[in-house]
PDB file of C-alpha atoms in Angstrom:
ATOM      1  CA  UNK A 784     131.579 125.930 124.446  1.00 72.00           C
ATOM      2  CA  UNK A 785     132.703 126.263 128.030  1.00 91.00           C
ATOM      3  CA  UNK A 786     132.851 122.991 130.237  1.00 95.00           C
ATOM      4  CA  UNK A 787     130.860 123.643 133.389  1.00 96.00           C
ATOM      5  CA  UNK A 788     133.379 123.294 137.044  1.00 97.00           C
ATOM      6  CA  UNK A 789     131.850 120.962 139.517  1.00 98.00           C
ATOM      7  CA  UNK A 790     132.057 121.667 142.828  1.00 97.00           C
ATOM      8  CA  UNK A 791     132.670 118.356 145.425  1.00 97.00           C
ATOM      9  CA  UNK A 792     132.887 120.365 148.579  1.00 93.00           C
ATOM     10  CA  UNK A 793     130.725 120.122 151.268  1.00 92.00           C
ATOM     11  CA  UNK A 794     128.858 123.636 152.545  1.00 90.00           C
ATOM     12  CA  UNK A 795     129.865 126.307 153.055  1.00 88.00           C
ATOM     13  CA  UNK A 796     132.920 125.667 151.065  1.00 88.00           C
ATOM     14  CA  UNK A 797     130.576 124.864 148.305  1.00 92.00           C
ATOM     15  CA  UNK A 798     129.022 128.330 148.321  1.00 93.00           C
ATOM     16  CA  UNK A 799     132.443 129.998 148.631  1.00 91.00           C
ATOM     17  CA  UNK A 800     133.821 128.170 145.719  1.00 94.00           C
ATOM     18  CA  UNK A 801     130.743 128.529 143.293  1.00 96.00           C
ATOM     19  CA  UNK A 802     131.285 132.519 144.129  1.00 95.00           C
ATOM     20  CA  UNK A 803     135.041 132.103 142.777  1.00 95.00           C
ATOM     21  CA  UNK A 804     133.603 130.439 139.471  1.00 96.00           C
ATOM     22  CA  UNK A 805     131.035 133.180 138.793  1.00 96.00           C
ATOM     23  CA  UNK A 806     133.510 135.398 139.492  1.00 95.00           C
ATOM     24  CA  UNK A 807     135.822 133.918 136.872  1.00 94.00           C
ATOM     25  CA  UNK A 808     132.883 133.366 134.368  1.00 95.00           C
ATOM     26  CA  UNK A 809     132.785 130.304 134.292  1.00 95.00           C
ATOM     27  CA  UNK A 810     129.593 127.998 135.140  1.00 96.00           C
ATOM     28  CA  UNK A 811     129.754 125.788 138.814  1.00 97.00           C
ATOM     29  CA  UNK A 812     127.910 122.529 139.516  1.00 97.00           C
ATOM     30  CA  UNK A 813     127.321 121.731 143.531  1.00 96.00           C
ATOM     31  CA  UNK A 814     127.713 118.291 143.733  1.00 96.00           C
ATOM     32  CA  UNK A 815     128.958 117.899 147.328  1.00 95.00           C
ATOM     33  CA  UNK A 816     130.480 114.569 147.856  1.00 95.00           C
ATOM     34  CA  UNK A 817     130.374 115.113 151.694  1.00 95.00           C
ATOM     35  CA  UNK A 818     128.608 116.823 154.609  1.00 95.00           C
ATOM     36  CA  UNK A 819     130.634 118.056 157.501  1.00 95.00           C
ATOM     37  CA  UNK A 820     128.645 116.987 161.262  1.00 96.00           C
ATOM     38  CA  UNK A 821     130.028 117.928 164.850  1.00 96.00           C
ATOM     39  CA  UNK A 822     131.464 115.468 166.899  1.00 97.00           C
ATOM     40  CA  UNK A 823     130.975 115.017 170.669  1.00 96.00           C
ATOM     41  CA  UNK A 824     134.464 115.815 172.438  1.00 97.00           C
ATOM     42  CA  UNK A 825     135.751 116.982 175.808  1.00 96.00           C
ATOM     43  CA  UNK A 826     138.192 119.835 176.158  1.00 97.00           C
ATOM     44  CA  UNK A 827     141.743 119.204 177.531  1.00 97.00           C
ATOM     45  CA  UNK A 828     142.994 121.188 180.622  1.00 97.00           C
ATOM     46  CA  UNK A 829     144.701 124.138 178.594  1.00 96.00           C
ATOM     47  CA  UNK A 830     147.419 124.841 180.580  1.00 97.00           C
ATOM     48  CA  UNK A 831     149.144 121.823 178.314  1.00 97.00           C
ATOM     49  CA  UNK A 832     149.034 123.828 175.541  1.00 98.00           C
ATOM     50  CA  UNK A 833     150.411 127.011 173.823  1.00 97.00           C
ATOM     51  CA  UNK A 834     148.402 127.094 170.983  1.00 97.00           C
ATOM     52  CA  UNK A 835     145.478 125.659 168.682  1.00 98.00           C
ATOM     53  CA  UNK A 836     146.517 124.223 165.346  1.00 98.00           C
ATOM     54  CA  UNK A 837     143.144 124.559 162.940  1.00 97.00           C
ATOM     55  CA  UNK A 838     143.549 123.065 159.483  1.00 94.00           C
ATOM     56  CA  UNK A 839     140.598 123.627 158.727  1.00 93.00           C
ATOM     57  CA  UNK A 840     137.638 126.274 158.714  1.00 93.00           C
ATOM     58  CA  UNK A 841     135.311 123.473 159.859  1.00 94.00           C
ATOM     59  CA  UNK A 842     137.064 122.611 163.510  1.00 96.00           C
ATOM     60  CA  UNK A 843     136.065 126.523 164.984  1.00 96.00           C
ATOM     61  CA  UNK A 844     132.501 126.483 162.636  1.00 95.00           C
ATOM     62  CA  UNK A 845     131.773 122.972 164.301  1.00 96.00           C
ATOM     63  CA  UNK A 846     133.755 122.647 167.599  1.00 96.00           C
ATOM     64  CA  UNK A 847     131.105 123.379 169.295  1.00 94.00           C
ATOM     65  CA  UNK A 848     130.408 124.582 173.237  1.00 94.00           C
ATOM     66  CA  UNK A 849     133.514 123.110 174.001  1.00 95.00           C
ATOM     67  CA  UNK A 850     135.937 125.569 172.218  1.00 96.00           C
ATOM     68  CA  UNK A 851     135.158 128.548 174.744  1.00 95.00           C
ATOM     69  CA  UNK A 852     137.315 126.435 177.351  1.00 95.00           C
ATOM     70  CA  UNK A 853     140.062 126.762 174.801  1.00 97.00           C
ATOM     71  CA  UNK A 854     139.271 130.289 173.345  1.00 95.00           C
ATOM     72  CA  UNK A 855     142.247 132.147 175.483  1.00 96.00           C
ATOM     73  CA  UNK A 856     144.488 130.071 173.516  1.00 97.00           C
ATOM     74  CA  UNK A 857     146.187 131.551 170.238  1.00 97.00           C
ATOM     75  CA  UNK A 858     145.503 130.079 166.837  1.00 97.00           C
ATOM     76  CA  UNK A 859     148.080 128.615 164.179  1.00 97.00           C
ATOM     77  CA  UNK A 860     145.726 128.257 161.173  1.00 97.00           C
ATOM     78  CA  UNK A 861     145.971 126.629 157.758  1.00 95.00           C
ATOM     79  CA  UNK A 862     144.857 129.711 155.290  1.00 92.00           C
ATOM     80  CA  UNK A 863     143.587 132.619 155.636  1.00 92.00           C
ATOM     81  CA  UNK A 864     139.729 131.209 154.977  1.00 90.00           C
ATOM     82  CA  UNK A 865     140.592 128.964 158.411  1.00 94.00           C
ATOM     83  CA  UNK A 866     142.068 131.896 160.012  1.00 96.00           C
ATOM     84  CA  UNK A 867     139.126 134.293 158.990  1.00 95.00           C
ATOM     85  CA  UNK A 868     136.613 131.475 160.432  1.00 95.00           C
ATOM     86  CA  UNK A 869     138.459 131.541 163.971  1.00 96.00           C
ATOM     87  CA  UNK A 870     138.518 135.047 164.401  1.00 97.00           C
ATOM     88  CA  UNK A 871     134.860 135.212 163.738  1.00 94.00           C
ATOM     89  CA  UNK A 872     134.508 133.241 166.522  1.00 94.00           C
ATOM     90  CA  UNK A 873     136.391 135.248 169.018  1.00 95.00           C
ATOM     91  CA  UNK A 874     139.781 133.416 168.873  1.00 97.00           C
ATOM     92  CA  UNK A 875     143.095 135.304 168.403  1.00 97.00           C
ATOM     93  CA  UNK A 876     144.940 134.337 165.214  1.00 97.00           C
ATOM     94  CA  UNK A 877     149.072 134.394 165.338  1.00 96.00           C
ATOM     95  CA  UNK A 878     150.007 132.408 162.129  1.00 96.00           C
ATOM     96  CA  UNK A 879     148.909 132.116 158.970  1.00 96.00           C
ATOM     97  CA  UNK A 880     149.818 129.187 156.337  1.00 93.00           C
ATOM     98  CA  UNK A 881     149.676 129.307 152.872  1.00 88.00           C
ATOM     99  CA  UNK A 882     147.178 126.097 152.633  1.00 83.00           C
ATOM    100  CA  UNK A 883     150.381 124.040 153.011  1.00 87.00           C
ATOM    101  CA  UNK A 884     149.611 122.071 156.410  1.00 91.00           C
ATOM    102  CA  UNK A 885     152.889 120.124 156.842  1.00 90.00           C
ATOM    103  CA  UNK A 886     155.026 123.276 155.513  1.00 92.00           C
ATOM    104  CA  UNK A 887     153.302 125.299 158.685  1.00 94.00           C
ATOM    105  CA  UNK A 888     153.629 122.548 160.719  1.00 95.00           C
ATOM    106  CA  UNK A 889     157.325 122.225 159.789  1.00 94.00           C
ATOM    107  CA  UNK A 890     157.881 125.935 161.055  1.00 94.00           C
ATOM    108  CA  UNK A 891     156.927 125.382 164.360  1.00 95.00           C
ATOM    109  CA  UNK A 892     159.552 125.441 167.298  1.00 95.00           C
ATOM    110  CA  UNK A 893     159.824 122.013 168.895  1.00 94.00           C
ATOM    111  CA  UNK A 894     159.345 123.235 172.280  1.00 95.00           C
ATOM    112  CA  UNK A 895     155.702 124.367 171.010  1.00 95.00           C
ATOM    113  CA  UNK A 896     152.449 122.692 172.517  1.00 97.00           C
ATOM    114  CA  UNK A 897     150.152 122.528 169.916  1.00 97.00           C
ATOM    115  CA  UNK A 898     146.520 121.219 170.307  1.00 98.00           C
ATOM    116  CA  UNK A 899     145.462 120.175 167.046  1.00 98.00           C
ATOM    117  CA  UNK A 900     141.344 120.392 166.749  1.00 97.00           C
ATOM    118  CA  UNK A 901     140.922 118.117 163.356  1.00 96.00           C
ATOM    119  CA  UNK A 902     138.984 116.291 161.339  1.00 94.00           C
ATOM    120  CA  UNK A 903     138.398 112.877 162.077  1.00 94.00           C
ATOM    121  CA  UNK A 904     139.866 111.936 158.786  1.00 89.00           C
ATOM    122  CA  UNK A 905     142.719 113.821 158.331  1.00 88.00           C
ATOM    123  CA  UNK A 906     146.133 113.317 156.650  1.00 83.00           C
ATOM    124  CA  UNK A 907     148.521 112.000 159.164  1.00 86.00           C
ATOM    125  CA  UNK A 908     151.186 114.450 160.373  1.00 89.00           C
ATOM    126  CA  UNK A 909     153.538 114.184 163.303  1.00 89.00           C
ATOM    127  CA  UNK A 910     156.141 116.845 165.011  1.00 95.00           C
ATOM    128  CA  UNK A 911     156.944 117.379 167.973  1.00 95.00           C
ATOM    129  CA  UNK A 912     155.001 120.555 168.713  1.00 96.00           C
ATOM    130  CA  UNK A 913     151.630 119.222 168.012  1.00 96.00           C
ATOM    131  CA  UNK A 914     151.598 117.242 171.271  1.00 97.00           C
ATOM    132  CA  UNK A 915     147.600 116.146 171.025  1.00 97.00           C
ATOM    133  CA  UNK A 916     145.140 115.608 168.196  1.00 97.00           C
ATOM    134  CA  UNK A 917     141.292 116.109 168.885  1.00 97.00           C
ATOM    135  CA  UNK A 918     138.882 115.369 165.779  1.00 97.00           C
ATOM    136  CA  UNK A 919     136.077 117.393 166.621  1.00 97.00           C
ATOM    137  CA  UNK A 920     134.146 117.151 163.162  1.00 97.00           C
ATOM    138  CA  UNK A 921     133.784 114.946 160.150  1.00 95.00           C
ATOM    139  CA  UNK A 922     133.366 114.925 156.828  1.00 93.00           C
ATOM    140  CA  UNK A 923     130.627 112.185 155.778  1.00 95.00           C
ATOM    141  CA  UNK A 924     130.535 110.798 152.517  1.00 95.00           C
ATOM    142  CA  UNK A 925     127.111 111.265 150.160  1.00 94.00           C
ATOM    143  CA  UNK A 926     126.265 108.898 147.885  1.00 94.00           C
ATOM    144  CA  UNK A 927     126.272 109.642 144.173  1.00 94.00           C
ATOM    145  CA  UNK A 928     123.286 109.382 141.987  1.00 95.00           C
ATOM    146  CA  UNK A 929     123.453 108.462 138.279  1.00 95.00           C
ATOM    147  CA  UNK A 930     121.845 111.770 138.060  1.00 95.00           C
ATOM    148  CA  UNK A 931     124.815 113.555 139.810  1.00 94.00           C
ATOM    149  CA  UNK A 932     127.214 111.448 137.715  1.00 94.00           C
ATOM    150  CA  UNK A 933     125.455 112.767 134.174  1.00 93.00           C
ATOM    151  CA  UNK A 934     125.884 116.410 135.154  1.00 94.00           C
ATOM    152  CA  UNK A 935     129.273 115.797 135.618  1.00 95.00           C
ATOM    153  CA  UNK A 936     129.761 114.151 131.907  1.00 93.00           C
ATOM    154  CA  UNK A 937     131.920 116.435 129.976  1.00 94.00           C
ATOM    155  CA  UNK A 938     132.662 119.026 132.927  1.00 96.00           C
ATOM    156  CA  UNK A 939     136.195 120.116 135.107  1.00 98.00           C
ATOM    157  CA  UNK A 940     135.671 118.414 138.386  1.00 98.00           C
ATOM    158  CA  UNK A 941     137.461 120.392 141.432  1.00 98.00           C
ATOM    159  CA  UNK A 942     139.546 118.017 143.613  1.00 97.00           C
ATOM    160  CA  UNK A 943     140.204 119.914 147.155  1.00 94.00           C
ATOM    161  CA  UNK A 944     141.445 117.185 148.791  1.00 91.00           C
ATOM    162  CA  UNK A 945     142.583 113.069 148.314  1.00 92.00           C
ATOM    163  CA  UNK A 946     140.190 112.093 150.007  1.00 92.00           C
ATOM    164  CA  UNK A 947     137.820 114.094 147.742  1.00 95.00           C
ATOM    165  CA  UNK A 948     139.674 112.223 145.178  1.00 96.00           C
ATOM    166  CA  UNK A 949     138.901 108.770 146.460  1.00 95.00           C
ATOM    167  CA  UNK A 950     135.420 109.359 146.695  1.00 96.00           C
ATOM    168  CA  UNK A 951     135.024 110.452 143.723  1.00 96.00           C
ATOM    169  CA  UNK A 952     136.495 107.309 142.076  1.00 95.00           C
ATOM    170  CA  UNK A 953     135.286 105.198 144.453  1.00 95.00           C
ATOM    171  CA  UNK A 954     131.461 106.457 143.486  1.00 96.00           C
ATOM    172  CA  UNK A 955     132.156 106.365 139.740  1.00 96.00           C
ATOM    173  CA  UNK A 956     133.065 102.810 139.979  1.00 95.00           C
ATOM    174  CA  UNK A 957     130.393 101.674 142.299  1.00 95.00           C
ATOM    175  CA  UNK A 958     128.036 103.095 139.486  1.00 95.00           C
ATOM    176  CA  UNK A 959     129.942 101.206 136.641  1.00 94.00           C
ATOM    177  CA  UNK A 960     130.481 104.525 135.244  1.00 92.00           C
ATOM    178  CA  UNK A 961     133.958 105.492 133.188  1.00 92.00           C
ATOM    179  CA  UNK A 962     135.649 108.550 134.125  1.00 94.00           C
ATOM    180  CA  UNK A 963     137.024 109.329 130.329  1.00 95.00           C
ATOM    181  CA  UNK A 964     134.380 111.945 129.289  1.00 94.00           C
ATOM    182  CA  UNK A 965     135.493 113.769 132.678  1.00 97.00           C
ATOM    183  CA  UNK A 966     138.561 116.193 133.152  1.00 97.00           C
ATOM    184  CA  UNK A 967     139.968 117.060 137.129  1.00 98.00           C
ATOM    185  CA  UNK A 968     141.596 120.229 138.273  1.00 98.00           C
ATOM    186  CA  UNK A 969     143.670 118.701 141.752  1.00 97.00           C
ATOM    187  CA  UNK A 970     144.544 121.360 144.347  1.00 95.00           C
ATOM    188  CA  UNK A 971     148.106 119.542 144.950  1.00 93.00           C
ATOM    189  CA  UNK A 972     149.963 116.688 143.531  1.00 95.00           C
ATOM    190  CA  UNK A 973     148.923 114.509 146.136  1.00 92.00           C
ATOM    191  CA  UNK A 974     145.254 115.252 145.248  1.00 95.00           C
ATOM    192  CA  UNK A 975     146.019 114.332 141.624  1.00 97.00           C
ATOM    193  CA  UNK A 976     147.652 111.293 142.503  1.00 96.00           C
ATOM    194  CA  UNK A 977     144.724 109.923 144.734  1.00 96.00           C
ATOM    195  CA  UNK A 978     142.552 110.489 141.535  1.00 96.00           C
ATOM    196  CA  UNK A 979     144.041 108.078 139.817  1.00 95.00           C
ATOM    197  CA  UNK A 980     144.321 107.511 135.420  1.00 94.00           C
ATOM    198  CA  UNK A 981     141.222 107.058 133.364  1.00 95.00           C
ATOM    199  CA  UNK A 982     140.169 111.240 133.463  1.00 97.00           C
ATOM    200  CA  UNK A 983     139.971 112.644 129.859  1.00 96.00           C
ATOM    201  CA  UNK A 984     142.092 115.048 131.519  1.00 96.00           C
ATOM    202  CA  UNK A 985     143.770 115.989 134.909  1.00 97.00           C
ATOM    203  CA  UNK A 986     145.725 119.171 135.829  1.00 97.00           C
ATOM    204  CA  UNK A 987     147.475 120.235 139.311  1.00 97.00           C
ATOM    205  CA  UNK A 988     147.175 124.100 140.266  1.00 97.00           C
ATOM    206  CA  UNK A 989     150.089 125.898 140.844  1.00 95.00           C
ATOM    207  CA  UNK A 990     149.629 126.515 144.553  1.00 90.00           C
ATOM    208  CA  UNK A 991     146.748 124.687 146.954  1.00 87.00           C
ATOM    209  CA  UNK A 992     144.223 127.827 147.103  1.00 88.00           C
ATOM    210  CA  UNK A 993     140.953 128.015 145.442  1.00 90.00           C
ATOM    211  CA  UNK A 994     142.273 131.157 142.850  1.00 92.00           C
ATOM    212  CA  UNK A 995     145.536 128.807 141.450  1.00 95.00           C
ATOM    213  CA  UNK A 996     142.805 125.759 141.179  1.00 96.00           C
ATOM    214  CA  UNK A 997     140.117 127.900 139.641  1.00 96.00           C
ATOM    215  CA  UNK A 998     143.456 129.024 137.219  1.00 96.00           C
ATOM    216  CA  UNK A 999     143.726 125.797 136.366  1.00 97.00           C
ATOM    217  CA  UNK A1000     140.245 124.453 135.865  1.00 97.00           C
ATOM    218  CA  UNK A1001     139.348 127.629 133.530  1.00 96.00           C
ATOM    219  CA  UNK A1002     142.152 126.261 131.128  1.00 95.00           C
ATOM    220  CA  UNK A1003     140.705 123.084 131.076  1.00 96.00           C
ATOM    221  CA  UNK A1004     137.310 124.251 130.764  1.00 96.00           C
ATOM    222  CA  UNK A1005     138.426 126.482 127.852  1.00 91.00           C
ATOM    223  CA  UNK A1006     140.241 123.620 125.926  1.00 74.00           C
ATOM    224  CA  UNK A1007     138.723 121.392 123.246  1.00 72.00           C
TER     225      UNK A1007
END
């Protein structure tokens, strides 16, 4: 029989990524570990900047009012999903990463201005282009039920992120609940590392996209 994939991302990634599952017939579980809320922030005068750095869909979905004072700038996003998300709200997209924040980051010319709209917990990144940071969203943590924590008894978990990772553990513990009946599918190396020992399983996808840790997750879905 098939292990089920459970999904820890917040909405709308959680939609997105239950669409991939289907698509690779296999059975998803929402269990979102987070919600993403707007912050309150003020935009900077824009003539100090070149460009907006986005790594992530949610800073254009949940920037809010304040982004139109910014929207003449050009974009640097993180993946295509971030890139799609700005252009849908009017912004002009120049670069595209491959997921890999500090490998696009690492491409850009010193002399670039970079405004970085983030997260308010974010991985921390310096270089000399990105010359301010602005969280204008975060990710809140949800509380998981012993409920939640059944469903995910003998399924793939997807790990999108460390601090997914964390949370995850963290929650399991705070239950009193062991993680050995559970096997993880880690979008990176990093993300595998944050999850720590104790998983019946754990596997790191080939690149950090949804299709190489959907990949991944399907063989250890598939495998007694």
């Amino acid at each position: 029989m098939t292990r089920p994939i459970v999904i820890l991302r917040p909405q709308p990634g959680t939609t997105t990524t239950a669409q991939r599952v289907r698509a690779a017939q296999l059975d998803p579980i929402a269990i979102p570990l987070f919600v993403v809320v707007p912050l309150d922030w003020t935009p900077p005068d824009p003539s100090a900047f070149d460009a907006l750095l986005f790594s992530s869909a949610n800073a254009p979905r949940h920037a809010g009012p304040g982004l139109a004072a910014l929207a003449h700038l050009p974009v640097v996003a993180v993946g295509p999903g971030t890139a799609h998300t700005a252009q849908s709200a009017g912004l002009t997209v120049i670069e595209t990463g491959n997921q890999d924040l500090a490998a696009l980051v690492a491409r850009q010319p010193a002399h670039q201005r970079l405004l970085w709209l983030a997260g308010r917990d974010r991985i921390a990144l310096t270089h000399p282009a990105i010359r301010k940071i602005i969280p204008v969203y975060a990710s809140e943590p949800v509380r998981l039920t012993l409920a939640d924590a059944d469903r995910m008894a003998g399924g793939v978990v997807l790990i999108h992120s460390s601090r997914a990772a964390r949370q995850l553990r963290a929650e399991l513990d705070r239950l009193g609940l062991p993680r050995t009946s559970i096997r993880v599918a880690a979008i990176s190396a990093r993300a595998a590392n944050a999850a720590g020992t104790g998983w019946e399983r754990i596997a790191v996808a080939a690149a950090p996209n949804d299709a190489a840790l959907i990949a991944v997750a399907r063989s250890l879905a598939i495998d007694p």
